[in-house]
Amino acid sequence: MQAWTQGADGQGASKARELFQKVYGGDPQGVWSAPGRVNLIGEHTDYNAGLCLPIALPHRTYVAASPRTDSRVRLVSTMDPEHPVQADLDGLQARGVRGWAAYPVGVAWALQRDGFPQVRGFDLALASCVPVGSGLSSSAAMTCAVALALDDLFDLGLGGDEAGRVRLVQAAIASENDMAGASTGGMDQSASMRCRSGCALRLDCRPELDAMSNVRQVPFDLEAAGLELLVVDTRAQHQLNDGQYDQRRATCEQAAQLLGVANLRQAADQVNGAADPPSALAALLERLPDETMRRRVRHVVSEIGRVDRFIEAFGRGDYVLAGRLFNASHDSLRDDYEVTCPELDEAVDAARQGGAYGARMTGGGFGGSIIALADAGKGSDLARDVAERFASKGFKAPRALIALPSSAAVREA
Ligand code: ADP
Ligand code: MG
């Protein structure tokens, strides 16, 4: 089993700085970083105004950057160091930049559009220690690191408090949605910008909440609990922009309309707050016209309910129940929401059989990664079990890491 040592080696900041010096000459004005994330529970709930519970990974994306006085943007990534790319912010329209450059350029474009005309061009070098396309949010790590860099380079004064960080989160989301054309519900960017070390972020995605009331830091001390959180990247194709994600979103919106609620969160609150939630859910589903839509709604409503149950179970040391909630989440994503794939299901099954308290896919699905909650010291055995299962199925060899809840975007130097 391959392990990811990248990102734990502390070399990201100097890699970004060295690449900057090599490509542009001279020193960058600063280096900033932002983490990838894993979501503990609450999947496909963010765009339904629901609840989710991400932690920041120790794996981060680093950007070395300097401001320019014109509107040009020059970019280079360690992923393709021989091919720097350029763009111009002047007259730029949505979807006006193609390829990976859309993400960083889109952040500057969104900030300019949303009230910060002082943002100008910049030179930037990127070094990512977040596995790319593994469902661990390398895209948000990149846009959030860029957002914090631009905040400093152009004195926007946003990075220092929660309300300001929410503005940066919004620019990062707009960049993915409107410039890169990759739909995102906002959990990834909030995690990368707002998580704290040692904590999970209980993110409440109701749009009416302000920056102070939409997050709560939930202690998630795995070490004190004698536990490990294993992350396994199945390396199965992870492709969210082939329409599946948008279809799920559209179905949820239609269902909310049919139910006469602003979003499925409102339906979830009615069900989960009822005296008898299972019959309340059954009654709700009866009001929907087709079986597929009923299953999609059942996932969203039940998944929102699982988030606080997980927090409560973990908080009082009931790891058996916490693990069962992981399992229920995965099964719901597999059977009702239909966003898993054979690799995710096999990885989860192997981890459960190997003795994890529970295991589930994490992220958008259709590939990407799983997480498993296990006793401390057991993670590498489980990773081996998954690798053996994959070998026997003829799947690509997976990669594994042990996750610890880490900190949000910061200035490094
Ligand atoms: P995830 O966010 O789960 O890793 P996405 O498909 O949302 O997967 O984002 C991956 C995309 O982000 C890549 O295809 C690439 O365009 C871009 N990306 C992420 N990190 C980097 C990087 N360090 N350099 C260049 N592009 C990157
Ligand atoms: Mg992403």
GROMACS .gro file of C-alpha atoms and ligand atoms in nm:
model
  441
    1MET     CA    1   0.000   0.000   0.000
    2GLN     CA    2   0.134   0.336  -0.102
    3ALA     CA    3   0.124   0.600   0.171
    4TRP     CA    4   0.111   0.974   0.126
    5THR     CA    5   0.406   1.129   0.302
    6GLN     CA    6   0.366   1.441   0.093
    7GLY     CA    7   0.238   1.730   0.295
    8ALA     CA    8   0.360   1.594   0.623
    9ASP     CA    9   0.717   1.669   0.516
   10GLY     CA   10   0.691   2.048   0.563
   11GLN     CA   11   0.845   2.112   0.220
   12GLY     CA   12   0.543   2.265   0.046
   13ALA     CA   13   0.618   2.628   0.133
   14SER     CA   14   0.977   2.609   0.012
   15LYS     CA   15   0.874   2.422  -0.304
   16ALA     CA   16   0.630   2.701  -0.391
   17ARG     CA   17   0.890   2.968  -0.315
   18GLU     CA   18   1.160   2.796  -0.521
   19LEU     CA   19   0.929   2.751  -0.817
   20PHE     CA   20   0.833   3.119  -0.796
   21GLN     CA   21   1.200   3.224  -0.795
   22LYS     CA   22   1.284   2.997  -1.086
   23VAL     CA   23   0.997   3.108  -1.310
   24TYR     CA   24   0.967   3.479  -1.231
   25GLY     CA   25   1.305   3.568  -1.077
   26GLY     CA   26   1.317   3.740  -0.735
   27ASP     CA   27   1.135   3.657  -0.415
   28PRO     CA   28   0.759   3.634  -0.372
   29GLN     CA   29   0.598   3.885  -0.140
   30GLY     CA   30   0.470   3.599   0.073
   31VAL     CA   31   0.363   3.234   0.093
   32TRP     CA   32   0.015   3.120   0.197
   33SER     CA   33  -0.138   2.777   0.245
   34ALA     CA   34  -0.478   2.614   0.281
   35PRO     CA   35  -0.573   2.255   0.361
   36GLY     CA   36  -0.770   1.983   0.186
   37ARG     CA   37  -1.048   1.825   0.388
   38VAL     CA   38  -1.236   1.508   0.468
   39ASN     CA   39  -1.600   1.525   0.560
   40LEU     CA   40  -1.681   1.306   0.861
   41ILE     CA   41  -2.055   1.290   0.794
   42GLY     CA   42  -2.327   1.496   0.625
   43GLU     CA   43  -2.272   1.421   0.254
   44HIS     CA   44  -2.458   1.593  -0.030
   45THR     CA   45  -2.626   1.808   0.232
   46ASP     CA   46  -2.448   2.142   0.182
   47TYR     CA   47  -2.649   2.244  -0.125
   48ASN     CA   48  -2.965   2.143   0.062
   49ALA     CA   49  -2.901   2.401   0.337
   50GLY     CA   50  -2.813   2.106   0.560
   51LEU     CA   51  -2.542   2.013   0.807
   52CYS     CA   52  -2.197   1.870   0.743
   53LEU     CA   53  -1.890   1.800   0.956
   54PRO     CA   54  -1.554   1.834   0.779
   55ILE     CA   55  -1.206   1.835   0.928
   56ALA     CA   56  -0.907   2.001   0.762
   57LEU     CA   57  -0.631   1.761   0.655
   58PRO     CA   58  -0.263   1.813   0.735
   59HIS     CA   59  -0.218   1.809   0.356
   60ARG     CA   60  -0.209   2.162   0.219
   61THR     CA   61  -0.168   2.362  -0.100
   62TYR     CA   62   0.097   2.635  -0.086
   63VAL     CA   63   0.106   2.949  -0.298
   64ALA     CA   64   0.395   3.191  -0.333
   65ALA     CA   65   0.275   3.519  -0.482
   66SER     CA   66   0.350   3.883  -0.557
   67PRO     CA   67   0.111   4.157  -0.671
   68ARG     CA   68   0.134   4.326  -1.013
   69THR     CA   69   0.022   4.675  -1.101
   70ASP     CA   70  -0.142   4.567  -1.428
   71SER     CA   71  -0.427   4.320  -1.482
   72ARG     CA   72  -0.213   4.026  -1.593
   73VAL     CA   73  -0.204   3.698  -1.402
   74ARG     CA   74   0.090   3.462  -1.440
   75LEU     CA   75   0.060   3.114  -1.290
   76VAL     CA   76   0.271   2.804  -1.255
   77SER     CA   77   0.211   2.479  -1.066
   78THR     CA   78   0.452   2.208  -0.950
   79MET     CA   79   0.213   1.974  -1.131
   80ASP     CA   80   0.334   2.117  -1.463
   81PRO     CA   81   0.637   2.335  -1.382
   82GLU     CA   82   0.758   2.370  -1.741
   83HIS     CA   83   0.435   2.528  -1.862
   84PRO     CA   84   0.346   2.855  -1.688
   85VAL     CA   85   0.012   3.000  -1.799
   86GLN     CA   86  -0.122   3.353  -1.830
   87ALA     CA   87  -0.456   3.528  -1.816
   88ASP     CA   88  -0.586   3.885  -1.807
   89LEU     CA   89  -0.846   4.010  -1.560
   90ASP     CA   90  -0.948   4.300  -1.782
   91GLY     CA   91  -1.285   4.231  -1.943
   92LEU     CA   92  -1.280   3.872  -1.819
   93GLN     CA   93  -1.617   3.693  -1.833
   94ALA     CA   94  -1.748   3.383  -1.652
   95ARG     CA   95  -1.592   3.065  -1.802
   96GLY     CA   96  -1.335   3.292  -1.974
   97VAL     CA   97  -1.033   3.087  -1.859
   98ARG     CA   98  -0.990   2.715  -1.931
   99GLY     CA   99  -0.794   2.443  -1.752
  100TRP     CA  100  -0.662   2.459  -1.398
  101ALA     CA  101  -0.581   2.833  -1.428
  102ALA     CA  102  -0.957   2.899  -1.404
  103TYR     CA  103  -0.947   2.825  -1.029
  104PRO     CA  104  -0.691   3.085  -0.915
  105VAL     CA  105  -0.788   3.345  -1.178
  106GLY     CA  106  -1.153   3.294  -1.088
  107VAL     CA  107  -1.087   3.392  -0.727
  108ALA     CA  108  -0.944   3.731  -0.831
  109TRP     CA  109  -1.226   3.778  -1.083
  110ALA     CA  110  -1.493   3.701  -0.819
  111LEU     CA  111  -1.336   3.937  -0.565
  112GLN     CA  112  -1.325   4.219  -0.821
  113ARG     CA  113  -1.685   4.152  -0.919
  114ASP     CA  114  -1.807   4.135  -0.559
  115GLY     CA  115  -1.682   4.470  -0.434
  116PHE     CA  116  -1.303   4.461  -0.435
  117PRO     CA  117  -1.189   4.649  -0.748
  118GLN     CA  118  -0.849   4.705  -0.587
  119VAL     CA  119  -0.758   4.345  -0.675
  120ARG     CA  120  -0.512   4.358  -0.966
  121GLY     CA  121  -0.297   4.105  -1.146
  122PHE     CA  122  -0.040   3.885  -0.972
  123ASP     CA  123   0.238   3.631  -1.022
  124LEU     CA  124   0.182   3.302  -0.846
  125ALA     CA  125   0.350   2.964  -0.800
  126LEU     CA  126   0.159   2.669  -0.655
  127ALA     CA  127   0.278   2.355  -0.479
  128SER     CA  128   0.006   2.111  -0.380
  129CYS     CA  129   0.046   1.841  -0.119
  130VAL     CA  130  -0.325   1.754  -0.140
  131PRO     CA  131  -0.390   1.452  -0.361
  132VAL     CA  132  -0.560   1.591  -0.671
  133GLY     CA  133  -0.898   1.455  -0.778
  134SER     CA  134  -0.924   1.216  -0.481
  135GLY     CA  135  -1.230   1.375  -0.324
  136LEU     CA  136  -1.010   1.549  -0.066
  137SER     CA  137  -1.067   1.892  -0.213
  138SER     CA  138  -0.743   1.994  -0.374
  139SER     CA  139  -0.953   2.246  -0.566
  140ALA     CA  140  -1.075   2.427  -0.254
  141ALA     CA  141  -0.726   2.408  -0.100
  142MET     CA  142  -0.600   2.590  -0.408
  143THR     CA  143  -0.876   2.853  -0.430
  144CYS     CA  144  -0.867   2.923  -0.056
  145ALA     CA  145  -0.488   2.960  -0.048
  146VAL     CA  146  -0.516   3.200  -0.343
  147ALA     CA  147  -0.802   3.392  -0.177
  148LEU     CA  148  -0.598   3.446   0.140
  149ALA     CA  149  -0.295   3.548  -0.067
  150LEU     CA  150  -0.498   3.807  -0.259
  151ASP     CA  151  -0.647   3.933   0.066
  152ASP     CA  152  -0.296   4.013   0.190
  153LEU     CA  153  -0.148   4.128  -0.141
  154PHE     CA  154  -0.423   4.384  -0.198
  155ASP     CA  155  -0.502   4.473   0.165
  156LEU     CA  156  -0.864   4.362   0.157
  157GLY     CA  157  -0.866   4.311   0.535
  158LEU     CA  158  -1.079   3.995   0.518
  159GLY     CA  159  -0.859   3.711   0.643
  160GLY     CA  160  -0.843   3.820   1.007
  161ASP     CA  161  -1.197   3.744   1.120
  162GLU     CA  162  -1.478   3.499   1.051
  163ALA     CA  163  -1.701   3.746   0.865
  164GLY     CA  164  -1.412   3.840   0.635
  165ARG     CA  165  -1.325   3.476   0.582
  166VAL     CA  166  -1.681   3.410   0.472
  167ARG     CA  167  -1.631   3.669   0.194
  168LEU     CA  168  -1.317   3.483   0.087
  169VAL     CA  169  -1.509   3.154   0.099
  170GLN     CA  170  -1.771   3.309  -0.131
  171ALA     CA  171  -1.504   3.415  -0.382
  172ALA     CA  172  -1.356   3.064  -0.375
  173ILE     CA  173  -1.700   2.909  -0.435
  174ALA     CA  174  -1.776   3.153  -0.718
  175SER     CA  175  -1.446   3.067  -0.880
  176GLU     CA  176  -1.531   2.696  -0.893
  177ASN     CA  177  -1.894   2.744  -0.994
  178ASP     CA  178  -1.867   3.034  -1.238
  179MET     CA  179  -1.513   3.026  -1.376
  180ALA     CA  180  -1.405   2.660  -1.355
  181GLY     CA  181  -1.761   2.535  -1.419
  182ALA     CA  182  -1.735   2.274  -1.142
  183SER     CA  183  -2.047   2.282  -0.925
  184THR     CA  184  -1.973   2.302  -0.554
  185GLY     CA  185  -2.200   2.349  -0.256
  186GLY     CA  186  -1.956   2.532  -0.031
  187MET     CA  187  -1.856   2.280   0.233
  188ASP     CA  188  -1.503   2.237   0.096
  189GLN     CA  189  -1.421   2.608   0.093
  190SER     CA  190  -1.565   2.666   0.441
  191ALA     CA  191  -1.360   2.376   0.576
  192SER     CA  192  -1.040   2.501   0.417
  193MET     CA  193  -1.095   2.855   0.543
  194ARG     CA  194  -1.253   2.798   0.884
  195CYS     CA  195  -1.148   2.464   1.043
  196ARG     CA  196  -0.942   2.459   1.363
  197SER     CA  197  -0.674   2.215   1.464
  198GLY     CA  198  -0.816   1.939   1.685
  199CYS     CA  199  -1.173   2.017   1.585
  200ALA     CA  200  -1.435   1.922   1.331
  201LEU     CA  201  -1.637   2.206   1.181
  202ARG     CA  202  -2.012   2.171   1.226
  203LEU     CA  203  -2.121   2.373   0.928
  204ASP     CA  204  -2.485   2.474   0.905
  205CYS     CA  205  -2.552   2.567   0.543
  206ARG     CA  206  -2.883   2.752   0.592
  207PRO     CA  207  -2.837   3.067   0.382
  208GLU     CA  208  -3.009   3.289   0.639
  209LEU     CA  209  -2.738   3.229   0.901
  210ASP     CA  210  -2.457   3.480   0.947
  211ALA     CA  211  -2.087   3.406   0.974
  212MET     CA  212  -2.096   3.379   1.350
  213SER     CA  213  -2.385   3.138   1.378
  214ASN     CA  214  -2.329   2.904   1.086
  215VAL     CA  215  -2.031   2.718   1.228
  216ARG     CA  216  -1.947   2.549   1.555
  217GLN     CA  217  -1.606   2.403   1.641
  218VAL     CA  218  -1.660   2.049   1.770
  219PRO     CA  219  -1.366   1.892   1.959
  220PHE     CA  220  -1.248   1.588   1.766
  221ASP     CA  221  -0.951   1.458   1.961
  222LEU     CA  222  -0.879   1.120   1.806
  223GLU     CA  223  -0.568   1.061   2.009
  224ALA     CA  224  -0.741   1.117   2.344
  225ALA     CA  225  -1.017   0.885   2.224
  226GLY     CA  226  -0.762   0.614   2.136
  227LEU     CA  227  -0.879   0.620   1.776
  228GLU     CA  228  -0.750   0.666   1.424
  229LEU     CA  229  -0.923   0.802   1.117
  230LEU     CA  230  -0.800   0.620   0.809
  231VAL     CA  231  -0.844   0.778   0.467
  232VAL     CA  232  -0.811   0.555   0.161
  233ASP     CA  233  -0.808   0.703  -0.188
  234THR     CA  234  -0.959   0.439  -0.414
  235ARG     CA  235  -0.802   0.612  -0.717
  236ALA     CA  236  -1.121   0.540  -0.905
  237GLN     CA  237  -1.216   0.806  -1.154
  238HIS     CA  238  -1.358   1.104  -0.965
  239GLN     CA  239  -1.555   1.314  -1.205
  240LEU     CA  240  -1.813   1.554  -1.069
  241ASN     CA  241  -1.864   1.760  -1.382
  242ASP     CA  242  -2.022   1.490  -1.596
  243GLY     CA  243  -2.369   1.600  -1.492
  244GLN     CA  244  -2.441   1.353  -1.210
  245TYR     CA  245  -2.382   1.609  -0.937
  246ASP     CA  246  -2.599   1.868  -1.110
  247GLN     CA  247  -2.873   1.609  -1.159
  248ARG     CA  248  -2.877   1.531  -0.788
  249ARG     CA  249  -2.899   1.901  -0.706
  250ALA     CA  250  -3.181   1.954  -0.953
  251THR     CA  251  -3.380   1.661  -0.813
  252CYS     CA  252  -3.342   1.802  -0.460
  253GLU     CA  253  -3.462   2.144  -0.573
  254GLN     CA  254  -3.763   1.996  -0.752
  255ALA     CA  255  -3.852   1.791  -0.446
  256ALA     CA  256  -3.833   2.097  -0.221
  257GLN     CA  257  -4.065   2.280  -0.456
  258LEU     CA  258  -4.315   1.995  -0.460
  259LEU     CA  259  -4.305   1.981  -0.079
  260GLY     CA  260  -4.357   2.355  -0.054
  261VAL     CA  261  -4.034   2.424   0.136
  262ALA     CA  262  -3.745   2.655   0.051
  263ASN     CA  263  -3.497   2.367   0.073
  264LEU     CA  264  -3.476   2.008   0.194
  265ARG     CA  265  -3.331   2.125   0.525
  266GLN     CA  266  -3.672   2.257   0.619
  267ALA     CA  267  -3.822   1.916   0.540
  268ALA     CA  268  -3.542   1.748   0.738
  269ASP     CA  269  -3.609   1.966   1.043
  270GLN     CA  270  -3.979   1.879   1.031
  271VAL     CA  271  -3.900   1.507   1.011
  272ASN     CA  272  -3.612   1.488   1.255
  273GLY     CA  273  -3.795   1.706   1.509
  274ALA     CA  274  -4.115   1.498   1.495
  275ALA     CA  275  -4.222   1.271   1.782
  276ASP     CA  276  -4.185   0.970   1.550
  277PRO     CA  277  -3.927   1.055   1.281
  278PRO     CA  278  -3.962   0.731   1.076
  279SER     CA  279  -4.336   0.779   1.025
  280ALA     CA  280  -4.288   1.152   0.962
  281LEU     CA  281  -4.036   1.061   0.691
  282ALA     CA  282  -4.269   0.803   0.538
  283ALA     CA  283  -4.552   1.060   0.528
  284LEU     CA  284  -4.323   1.315   0.366
  285LEU     CA  285  -4.206   1.072   0.098
  286GLU     CA  286  -4.562   0.977   0.010
  287ARG     CA  287  -4.612   1.330  -0.115
  288LEU     CA  288  -4.348   1.284  -0.386
  289PRO     CA  289  -4.433   1.156  -0.732
  290ASP     CA  290  -4.161   0.905  -0.815
  291GLU     CA  291  -3.948   0.644  -0.650
  292THR     CA  292  -3.612   0.792  -0.750
  293MET     CA  293  -3.699   1.129  -0.603
  294ARG     CA  294  -3.825   0.963  -0.285
  295ARG     CA  295  -3.494   0.785  -0.240
  296ARG     CA  296  -3.291   1.102  -0.301
  297VAL     CA  297  -3.495   1.289  -0.041
  298ARG     CA  298  -3.472   1.001   0.206
  299HIS     CA  299  -3.094   1.024   0.184
  300VAL     CA  300  -3.079   1.400   0.237
  301VAL     CA  301  -3.326   1.406   0.525
  302SER     CA  302  -3.175   1.108   0.708
  303GLU     CA  303  -2.818   1.226   0.646
  304ILE     CA  304  -2.887   1.569   0.796
  305GLY     CA  305  -3.024   1.392   1.104
  306ARG     CA  306  -2.712   1.179   1.136
  307VAL     CA  307  -2.475   1.475   1.175
  308ASP     CA  308  -2.583   1.579   1.524
  309ARG     CA  309  -2.629   1.217   1.627
  310PHE     CA  310  -2.268   1.153   1.529
  311ILE     CA  311  -2.145   1.458   1.722
  312GLU     CA  312  -2.339   1.348   2.026
  313ALA     CA  313  -2.222   0.985   2.008
  314PHE     CA  314  -1.857   1.074   1.954
  315GLY     CA  315  -1.873   1.336   2.230
  316ARG     CA  316  -1.980   1.084   2.491
  317GLY     CA  317  -1.737   0.819   2.375
  318ASP     CA  318  -1.988   0.589   2.207
  319TYR     CA  319  -1.764   0.497   1.914
  320VAL     CA  320  -1.974   0.193   1.827
  321LEU     CA  321  -2.272   0.418   1.756
  322ALA     CA  322  -2.048   0.674   1.582
  323GLY     CA  323  -1.923   0.394   1.355
  324ARG     CA  324  -2.277   0.271   1.287
  325LEU     CA  325  -2.370   0.621   1.176
  326PHE     CA  326  -2.075   0.616   0.930
  327ASN     CA  327  -2.210   0.286   0.798
  328ALA     CA  328  -2.566   0.415   0.768
  329SER     CA  329  -2.438   0.721   0.583
  330HIS     CA  330  -2.251   0.511   0.329
  331ASP     CA  331  -2.538   0.269   0.277
  332SER     CA  332  -2.772   0.559   0.216
  333LEU     CA  333  -2.530   0.716  -0.036
  334ARG     CA  334  -2.498   0.378  -0.209
  335ASP     CA  335  -2.863   0.268  -0.217
  336ASP     CA  336  -3.068   0.588  -0.206
  337TYR     CA  337  -2.845   0.862  -0.345
  338GLU     CA  338  -2.654   0.631  -0.582
  339VAL     CA  339  -2.325   0.818  -0.582
  340THR     CA  340  -2.088   0.534  -0.489
  341CYS     CA  341  -1.903   0.300  -0.726
  342PRO     CA  342  -1.766  -0.055  -0.691
  343GLU     CA  343  -1.428   0.068  -0.560
  344LEU     CA  344  -1.588   0.279  -0.284
  345ASP     CA  345  -1.822  -0.003  -0.183
  346GLU     CA  346  -1.545  -0.264  -0.175
  347ALA     CA  347  -1.311  -0.037   0.024
  348VAL     CA  348  -1.582   0.034   0.280
  349ASP     CA  349  -1.670  -0.334   0.303
  350ALA     CA  350  -1.307  -0.440   0.352
  351ALA     CA  351  -1.256  -0.179   0.626
  352ARG     CA  352  -1.571  -0.290   0.807
  353GLN     CA  353  -1.473  -0.657   0.783
  354GLY     CA  354  -1.127  -0.569   0.911
  355GLY     CA  355  -1.277  -0.436   1.233
  356ALA     CA  356  -1.338  -0.064   1.180
  357TYR     CA  357  -1.614   0.087   1.396
  358GLY     CA  358  -1.756   0.214   1.070
  359ALA     CA  359  -1.658   0.323   0.721
  360ARG     CA  360  -1.807   0.543   0.452
  361MET     CA  361  -1.728   0.721   0.130
  362THR     CA  362  -1.639   1.088   0.176
  363GLY     CA  363  -1.675   1.377  -0.069
  364GLY     CA  364  -1.894   1.391  -0.374
  365GLY     CA  365  -1.860   1.023  -0.466
  366PHE     CA  366  -1.838   0.841  -0.802
  367GLY     CA  367  -1.480   0.761  -0.699
  368GLY     CA  368  -1.249   0.941  -0.460
  369SER     CA  369  -1.188   0.840  -0.100
  370ILE     CA  370  -1.335   0.653   0.195
  371ILE     CA  371  -1.282   0.709   0.567
  372ALA     CA  372  -1.280   0.448   0.842
  373LEU     CA  373  -1.294   0.499   1.218
  374ALA     CA  374  -1.074   0.247   1.399
  375ASP     CA  375  -0.882   0.187   1.718
  376ALA     CA  376  -0.543   0.360   1.730
  377GLY     CA  377  -0.275   0.150   1.561
  378LYS     CA  378  -0.526  -0.036   1.347
  379GLY     CA  379  -0.535   0.199   1.049
  380SER     CA  380  -0.245   0.046   0.861
  381ASP     CA  381  -0.388  -0.306   0.896
  382LEU     CA  382  -0.716  -0.184   0.752
  383ALA     CA  383  -0.534  -0.009   0.470
  384ARG     CA  384  -0.365  -0.339   0.389
  385ASP     CA  385  -0.699  -0.519   0.395
  386VAL     CA  386  -0.838  -0.269   0.144
  387ALA     CA  387  -0.529  -0.304  -0.077
  388GLU     CA  388  -0.560  -0.684  -0.076
  389ARG     CA  389  -0.928  -0.661  -0.163
  390PHE     CA  390  -0.845  -0.426  -0.450
  391ALA     CA  391  -0.573  -0.658  -0.581
  392SER     CA  392  -0.817  -0.951  -0.578
  393LYS     CA  393  -1.074  -0.744  -0.772
  394GLY     CA  394  -0.821  -0.618  -1.027
  395PHE     CA  395  -0.865  -0.255  -0.913
  396LYS     CA  396  -0.582   0.001  -0.913
  397ALA     CA  397  -0.371  -0.003  -0.595
  398PRO     CA  398  -0.523   0.242  -0.344
  399ARG     CA  399  -0.335   0.498  -0.134
  400ALA     CA  400  -0.384   0.563   0.236
  401LEU     CA  401  -0.319   0.822   0.503
  402ILE     CA  402  -0.406   0.867   0.867
  403ALA     CA  403  -0.590   1.198   0.909
  404LEU     CA  404  -0.564   1.440   1.198
  405PRO     CA  405  -0.787   1.746   1.229
  406SER     CA  406  -0.569   2.037   1.119
  407SER     CA  407  -0.589   2.413   1.079
  408ALA     CA  408  -0.741   2.645   0.819
  409ALA     CA  409  -0.573   2.870   0.560
  410VAL     CA  410  -0.280   3.078   0.695
  411ARG     CA  411   0.006   3.298   0.584
  412GLU     CA  412   0.321   3.085   0.603
  413ALA     CA  413   0.590   3.345   0.545
  414ADP     P1  414  -1.063   1.748  -0.569
  414ADP     O1  415  -1.099   1.888  -0.529
  414ADP     O2  416  -1.143   1.646  -0.496
  414ADP     O3  417  -0.916   1.719  -0.561
  414ADP     P2  418  -1.160   1.846  -0.821
  414ADP     O4  419  -1.194   1.779  -0.948
  414ADP     O5  420  -1.262   1.931  -0.753
  414ADP     O6  421  -1.106   1.732  -0.721
  414ADP     O7  422  -1.034   1.940  -0.843
  414ADP     C1  423  -0.919   1.891  -0.907
  414ADP     C2  424  -0.871   1.995  -1.008
  414ADP     O8  425  -0.815   2.108  -0.938
  414ADP     C3  426  -0.759   1.945  -1.095
  414ADP     O9  427  -0.808   1.879  -1.207
  414ADP     C4  428  -0.686   2.073  -1.132
  414ADP    O10  429  -0.755   2.139  -1.237
  414ADP     C5  430  -0.706   2.158  -1.009
  414ADP     N1  431  -0.588   2.155  -0.917
  414ADP     C6  432  -0.586   2.119  -0.788
  414ADP     N2  433  -0.463   2.135  -0.733
  414ADP     C7  434  -0.384   2.184  -0.830
  414ADP     C8  435  -0.247   2.224  -0.838
  414ADP     N3  436  -0.166   2.216  -0.732
  414ADP     N4  437  -0.200   2.270  -0.956
  414ADP     C9  438  -0.283   2.279  -1.064
  414ADP     N5  439  -0.411   2.246  -1.062
  414ADP    C10  440  -0.463   2.198  -0.948
  415MG      MG  441  -1.292   1.981  -0.558
   0.00000   0.00000   0.00000
